[in-house]
């Protein structure tokens, strides 16, 4: 027995919560779930959200579309957490470099390397 793909699922994994929105394409209804995010393994929060839908009688095989997004990386950049990285910019890409304006600590490299005027 085959089941038609009746639902579309969108998921956003954030630093604190994982939001899930399930669209019933037949009725137009939206089913929304919010679960705690699991920073060590974001997949656990996603799976918990999906499990809530299955407990309501929605089979995963009925989900014909799955979209996933995350704000974890964006938050890490804004909060200046995570690995230290460097950025090399080729001539003509000054706009990319100007994104540095909001940085908190220039670091040793910025002191030692001459930066061209904009």
Backbone as a chain_set.jsonl record, in Angstrom:
{"seq": "XXXXXXXXXXXXXXXXXXXXXXXXXXXXXXXXXXXXXXXXXXXXXXXXXXXXXXXXXXXXXXXXXXXXXXXXXXXXXXXXXXXXXXXXXXXXXXXXXXXXXXXXXXXXXXXXXXXXXX", "coords": {"N": [[0.835, -1.17, 0.0], [0.684, 2.146, -0.924], [1.345, 5.468, 0.166], [0.159, 8.692, -0.447], [2.044, 11.727, -0.925], [1.24, 13.978, 1.165], [1.96, 16.076, 2.783], [4.026, 18.993, 3.489], [7.096, 19.918, 4.837], [8.786, 22.254, 6.808], [11.727, 23.278, 8.441], [13.454, 25.068, 10.947], [16.434, 25.321, 12.529], [17.472, 26.675, 15.412], [19.571, 28.351, 17.857], [18.399, 28.055, 20.377], [15.761, 27.057, 20.084], [14.067, 24.686, 17.969], [12.154, 25.069, 15.204], [9.279, 23.811, 13.634], [7.223, 23.519, 10.819], [4.431, 22.205, 9.415], [2.731, 21.689, 6.498], [-0.45, 20.832, 5.473], [-1.312, 19.81, 2.474], [-3.747, 19.204, 1.404], [-5.83, 20.247, 3.001], [-4.882, 22.732, 3.675], [-4.177, 23.392, 6.201], [-1.934, 24.341, 8.861], [0.46, 22.84, 10.882], [2.178, 23.41, 13.732], [5.205, 23.033, 15.463], [7.408, 23.395, 18.24], [10.464, 22.753, 19.534], [13.03, 22.076, 21.97], [16.292, 23.02, 21.038], [19.199, 21.058, 20.308], [22.27, 21.624, 20.901], [24.722, 20.105, 20.778], [24.154, 18.12, 18.969], [22.311, 18.935, 16.486], [20.484, 17.429, 15.012], [19.025, 15.848, 16.754], [17.028, 17.499, 17.903], [15.541, 18.052, 15.599], [14.647, 15.469, 14.927], [13.084, 14.927, 17.189], [11.016, 16.788, 16.865], [9.851, 15.832, 14.489], [9.04, 13.364, 15.436], [6.973, 14.128, 17.098], [5.011, 14.801, 15.254], [4.571, 12.278, 14.107], [3.481, 10.947, 16.276], [1.039, 12.114, 16.261], [-0.173, 10.827, 14.255], [0.784, 11.182, 11.678], [2.428, 9.86, 9.054], [5.885, 9.535, 8.228], [6.281, 8.915, 5.535], [4.287, 10.293, 4.29], [5.178, 12.814, 3.999], [6.154, 14.822, 1.552], [7.88, 16.816, 0.896], [10.716, 18.449, 2.149], [12.199, 21.003, 3.836], [15.034, 22.636, 5.103], [16.57, 24.828, 7.348], [18.965, 26.899, 9.087], [19.913, 28.894, 11.867], [22.098, 28.74, 13.348], [24.812, 29.032, 12.519], [24.813, 31.722, 11.718], [24.241, 32.956, 14.181], [26.557, 32.218, 15.601], [28.51, 33.67, 14.211], [27.645, 36.331, 14.677], [27.885, 36.455, 17.446], [30.512, 36.072, 17.699], [31.654, 33.507, 18.203], [33.096, 30.209, 18.074], [35.383, 28.671, 15.71], [38.552, 30.219, 15.006], [39.08, 32.136, 12.157], [40.391, 33.078, 8.939], [40.456, 35.549, 6.29], [41.043, 35.956, 2.959], [41.219, 38.38, 0.478], [40.705, 39.122, -2.876], [41.926, 41.576, -5.214], [39.628, 44.102, -6.048], [37.439, 43.224, -4.668], [36.523, 44.791, -2.532], [34.139, 45.381, -1.172], [33.481, 43.067, 0.201], [35.435, 42.963, 2.166], [34.785, 45.226, 3.623], [32.798, 44.433, 5.282], [33.943, 43.816, 7.659], [33.792, 45.912, 9.412], [32.324, 45.84, 11.787], [33.743, 44.282, 13.577], [35.068, 43.141, 16.736], [37.641, 42.755, 17.883], [40.621, 43.444, 16.395], [42.935, 41.929, 16.275], [46.297, 40.471, 16.088], [47.208, 40.182, 13.412], [46.002, 42.271, 11.971], [47.415, 44.403, 12.946], [49.981, 43.973, 12.039], [49.84, 43.815, 9.251], [49.652, 45.849, 6.418], [46.817, 47.626, 5.55], [44.969, 48.366, 2.654], [43.714, 51.59, 1.615], [40.229, 52.352, 1.39]], "CA": [[0.0, 0.0, 0.0], [1.466, 3.363, -0.98], [0.703, 6.647, 0.723], [0.504, 9.894, -1.21], [2.783, 12.748, -0.186], [0.226, 14.981, 1.481], [2.488, 17.149, 3.633], [5.291, 19.691, 3.218], [7.677, 20.226, 6.141], [9.88, 23.218, 6.885], [12.356, 23.255, 9.764], [14.526, 26.023, 11.229], [17.153, 24.972, 13.74], [18.111, 27.83, 16.035], [20.415, 28.045, 19.009], [17.584, 27.718, 21.541], [14.606, 26.248, 19.687], [13.914, 24.187, 16.605], [10.775, 25.308, 14.787], [8.807, 22.961, 12.542], [5.916, 23.884, 10.267], [3.963, 21.156, 8.506], [1.58, 22.112, 5.704], [-1.32, 19.809, 4.911], [-1.626, 20.361, 1.152], [-5.152, 18.941, 1.073], [-6.731, 21.131, 3.751], [-4.27, 24.04, 3.862], [-3.865, 23.577, 7.62], [-0.544, 24.34, 9.304], [0.711, 22.263, 12.2], [3.435, 24.016, 14.173], [5.851, 22.462, 16.645], [8.627, 24.059, 18.699], [11.151, 21.876, 20.48], [14.334, 22.579, 22.393], [17.418, 22.634, 20.181], [20.229, 20.241, 20.956], [23.479, 22.162, 20.28], [25.774, 19.121, 20.483], [23.726, 17.401, 17.772], [21.034, 19.539, 16.094], [19.571, 16.43, 14.447], [18.149, 15.313, 17.803], [15.858, 18.371, 17.979], [14.757, 17.82, 14.377], [13.974, 14.167, 15.049], [12.037, 15.035, 18.213], [9.896, 17.485, 16.247], [9.204, 14.907, 13.557], [8.383, 12.337, 16.256], [5.697, 14.686, 17.574], [4.047, 14.658, 14.161], [4.217, 10.862, 13.944], [2.581, 10.601, 17.383], [-0.286, 12.635, 15.891], [-0.691, 9.982, 13.194], [1.321, 11.551, 10.366], [3.533, 8.971, 8.693], [6.951, 10.22, 7.487], [6.119, 8.678, 4.091], [3.314, 11.257, 3.782], [5.863, 14.097, 3.84], [6.738, 14.784, 0.216], [8.833, 17.919, 0.733], [11.404, 18.739, 3.407], [13.129, 22.135, 3.722], [15.759, 22.799, 6.357], [17.43, 25.995, 7.47], [19.513, 27.042, 10.424], [20.496, 30.184, 12.253], [23.21, 28.44, 14.256], [26.033, 29.654, 12.002], [24.632, 33.168, 11.791], [24.393, 33.338, 15.586], [27.968, 32.075, 15.977], [29.232, 34.811, 13.648], [27.247, 37.546, 15.377], [28.373, 36.389, 18.816], [31.96, 35.852, 17.585], [32.015, 32.23, 18.796], [33.517, 29.234, 17.083], [36.785, 28.602, 15.31], [39.184, 31.413, 14.458], [39.222, 31.989, 10.715], [40.982, 34.191, 8.22], [39.794, 35.842, 5.031], [41.879, 36.569, 1.94], [40.346, 39.041, -0.477], [41.374, 39.516, -4.116], [41.716, 42.943, -5.656], [38.333, 44.297, -6.665], [36.368, 42.722, -3.813], [36.575, 45.61, -1.337], [32.864, 45.325, -0.457], [33.521, 41.932, 1.115], [36.289, 43.349, 3.286], [34.15, 46.257, 4.422], [31.949, 43.764, 6.258], [34.709, 43.726, 8.898], [33.644, 47.126, 10.198], [31.73, 45.58, 13.095], [34.491, 43.338, 14.404], [35.373, 43.631, 18.073], [39.08, 42.735, 18.13], [41.314, 43.309, 15.108], [43.924, 40.88, 16.385], [47.681, 40.761, 15.741], [47.401, 40.287, 11.977], [45.607, 43.601, 11.533], [48.457, 45.337, 13.361], [51.191, 43.706, 11.274], [49.606, 43.867, 7.816], [49.145, 47.134, 5.936], [45.533, 47.506, 4.881], [44.789, 49.428, 1.66], [42.625, 52.531, 1.834], [39.061, 52.058, 0.543]], "C": [[0.885, 1.24, 0.0], [0.649, 4.532, -0.435], [1.12, 7.85, -0.102], [1.217, 10.898, -0.307], [1.862, 13.938, 0.032], [0.805, 16.217, 2.167], [3.795, 17.735, 3.095], [5.814, 20.17, 4.56], [8.821, 21.216, 5.996], [10.403, 23.27, 8.305], [13.44, 24.323, 9.827], [15.146, 25.649, 12.558], [17.863, 26.217, 14.24], [18.929, 27.401, 17.229], [19.636, 27.582, 20.224], [16.441, 26.777, 21.193], [14.724, 25.787, 18.24], [12.433, 24.323, 16.265], [10.445, 24.433, 13.585], [7.427, 23.431, 12.119], [5.557, 22.84, 9.215], [2.701, 21.651, 7.812], [0.837, 20.892, 5.19], [-1.809, 20.364, 3.572], [-3.076, 20.113, 0.742], [-6.098, 19.935, 1.746], [-6.195, 22.56, 3.864], [-3.903, 24.332, 5.308], [-2.364, 23.561, 7.861], [-0.47, 23.733, 10.692], [2.098, 22.725, 12.621], [3.923, 23.333, 15.439], [7.092, 23.281, 16.963], [9.237, 23.153, 19.76], [12.476, 22.522, 20.863], [15.4, 22.108, 21.407], [18.427, 21.848, 21.0], [21.571, 20.621, 20.331], [24.566, 21.13, 19.955], [25.449, 18.293, 19.247], [22.353, 17.92, 17.36], [20.024, 18.547, 15.52], [18.607, 15.895, 15.498], [16.892, 16.169, 17.952], [14.946, 18.189, 16.78], [13.975, 16.515, 14.498], [12.877, 14.193, 16.101], [10.811, 15.739, 17.648], [9.132, 16.588, 15.293], [8.455, 13.817, 14.328], [7.048, 12.843, 16.799], [4.621, 14.574, 16.495], [3.629, 13.196, 13.995], [3.294, 10.407, 15.067], [1.163, 11.119, 17.133], [-0.872, 11.873, 14.699], [-0.206, 10.31, 11.793], [2.542, 10.678, 10.077], [4.6, 9.76, 7.937], [6.828, 10.04, 5.97], [5.102, 9.628, 3.465], [3.92, 12.647, 3.582], [6.627, 14.058, 2.52], [7.763, 15.869, -0.032], [9.401, 18.251, 2.098], [12.378, 19.877, 3.147], [13.739, 22.387, 5.09], [16.614, 24.051, 6.293], [17.953, 26.079, 8.888], [20.027, 28.452, 10.64], [21.697, 29.973, 13.168], [24.489, 29.137, 13.796], [25.948, 31.164, 12.077], [24.83, 33.656, 13.22], [25.851, 33.253, 16.022], [28.792, 33.243, 15.435], [28.918, 36.099, 14.406], [27.801, 37.609, 16.797], [29.883, 36.174, 18.883], [32.405, 34.614, 18.366], [32.527, 31.316, 17.695], [34.994, 29.343, 16.759], [37.274, 29.953, 14.804], [39.412, 31.156, 12.971], [39.895, 33.22, 10.141], [40.256, 34.376, 6.895], [40.787, 36.538, 4.114], [40.955, 37.134, 0.874], [41.161, 39.477, -1.682], [41.047, 40.964, -4.45], [40.36, 43.032, -6.363], [37.159, 43.811, -5.831], [36.328, 43.478, -2.487], [35.291, 45.514, -0.523], [32.826, 44.163, 0.535], [34.311, 42.311, 2.362], [35.606, 44.368, 4.177], [33.163, 45.685, 5.428], [32.625, 43.624, 7.608], [34.441, 44.873, 9.844], [33.113, 46.867, 11.607], [32.541, 44.68, 13.992], [34.918, 43.984, 15.717], [36.875, 43.755, 18.291], [39.801, 42.49, 16.813], [42.347, 42.193, 15.144], [45.291, 41.307, 15.874], [47.883, 40.965, 14.252], [47.05, 41.674, 11.471], [46.648, 44.654, 11.907], [49.689, 45.19, 12.457], [51.035, 43.91, 9.767], [49.034, 45.227, 7.441], [47.849, 46.903, 5.171], [45.37, 48.652, 3.895], [43.627, 50.339, 2.024], [41.463, 52.175, 0.9], [38.964, 53.026, -0.629]], "O": [[1.76, 1.363, 0.857], [-0.575, 4.571, -0.564], [2.297, 8.013, -0.422], [1.019, 10.916, 0.908], [1.732, 14.8, -0.837], [0.199, 17.287, 2.131], [4.549, 17.088, 2.367], [5.07, 20.762, 5.342], [9.712, 21.038, 5.165], [9.629, 23.303, 9.261], [14.238, 24.474, 8.902], [14.477, 25.657, 13.591], [18.748, 26.75, 13.571], [18.973, 26.219, 17.572], [20.149, 26.799, 21.023], [16.179, 25.815, 21.915], [15.387, 26.412, 17.413], [11.572, 23.766, 16.945], [11.229, 24.328, 12.642], [6.568, 23.706, 12.957], [6.295, 22.626, 8.252], [1.718, 21.991, 8.47], [1.424, 20.022, 4.547], [-2.628, 21.283, 3.541], [-3.573, 20.757, -0.182], [-7.053, 20.406, 1.129], [-6.958, 23.492, 4.118], [-3.375, 25.401, 5.611], [-1.616, 22.87, 7.17], [-1.257, 24.081, 11.572], [3.082, 22.454, 11.932], [3.153, 23.087, 16.366], [7.751, 23.799, 16.062], [8.596, 22.831, 20.761], [12.976, 23.404, 20.164], [15.41, 20.948, 20.994], [18.491, 21.966, 22.224], [21.979, 20.016, 19.339], [25.262, 21.273, 18.95], [26.351, 17.818, 18.557], [21.336, 17.409, 17.826], [18.822, 18.811, 15.545], [17.481, 15.525, 15.166], [15.798, 15.627, 18.111], [13.723, 18.172, 16.919], [12.781, 16.469, 14.204], [11.843, 13.549, 15.927], [9.683, 15.329, 17.923], [7.901, 16.584, 15.289], [7.369, 13.399, 13.925], [6.101, 12.069, 16.943], [3.462, 14.286, 16.792], [2.453, 12.912, 13.767], [2.416, 9.573, 14.844], [0.203, 10.623, 17.723], [-1.936, 12.227, 14.193], [-0.73, 9.773, 10.817], [3.555, 10.754, 10.772], [4.258, 10.579, 7.084], [7.229, 10.92, 5.208], [5.054, 9.76, 2.242], [3.263, 13.548, 3.061], [7.624, 13.347, 2.39], [8.448, 15.853, -1.055], [8.669, 18.329, 3.084], [13.287, 19.739, 2.329], [13.048, 22.356, 6.108], [17.298, 24.299, 5.301], [17.444, 25.41, 9.787], [20.51, 29.11, 9.718], [22.248, 30.936, 13.702], [25.175, 29.765, 14.602], [26.916, 31.82, 12.461], [25.511, 34.656, 13.448], [26.33, 34.129, 16.742], [29.677, 33.749, 16.126], [29.822, 36.866, 14.737], [28.143, 38.684, 17.292], [30.466, 36.103, 19.965], [33.396, 34.653, 19.096], [32.397, 31.63, 16.511], [35.752, 30.023, 17.451], [36.504, 30.733, 14.243], [39.881, 30.086, 12.582], [39.958, 34.269, 10.782], [39.539, 33.488, 6.434], [41.315, 37.596, 4.457], [40.029, 36.463, 0.42], [42.194, 40.13, -1.531], [40.025, 41.502, -4.024], [39.996, 42.167, -7.159], [36.006, 43.965, -6.235], [36.121, 42.873, -1.434], [35.346, 45.561, 0.706], [32.205, 44.27, 1.593], [33.897, 42.01, 3.481], [35.833, 44.369, 5.387], [32.736, 46.393, 6.34], [31.959, 43.342, 8.605], [34.842, 44.8, 11.006], [33.433, 47.617, 12.529], [32.079, 44.333, 15.079], [35.103, 45.198, 15.804], [37.337, 44.761, 18.831], [39.614, 41.448, 16.184], [42.604, 41.57, 14.114], [45.431, 42.383, 15.291], [48.656, 41.836, 13.855], [47.753, 42.202, 10.61], [46.746, 45.687, 11.246], [50.358, 46.177, 12.151], [52.025, 44.158, 9.079], [48.073, 45.703, 8.044], [47.795, 46.082, 4.255], [45.609, 49.804, 4.255], [42.669, 49.908, 2.665], [41.678, 51.751, -0.236], [38.043, 52.923, -1.439]]}, "num_chains": 1, "name": "protein.A"}
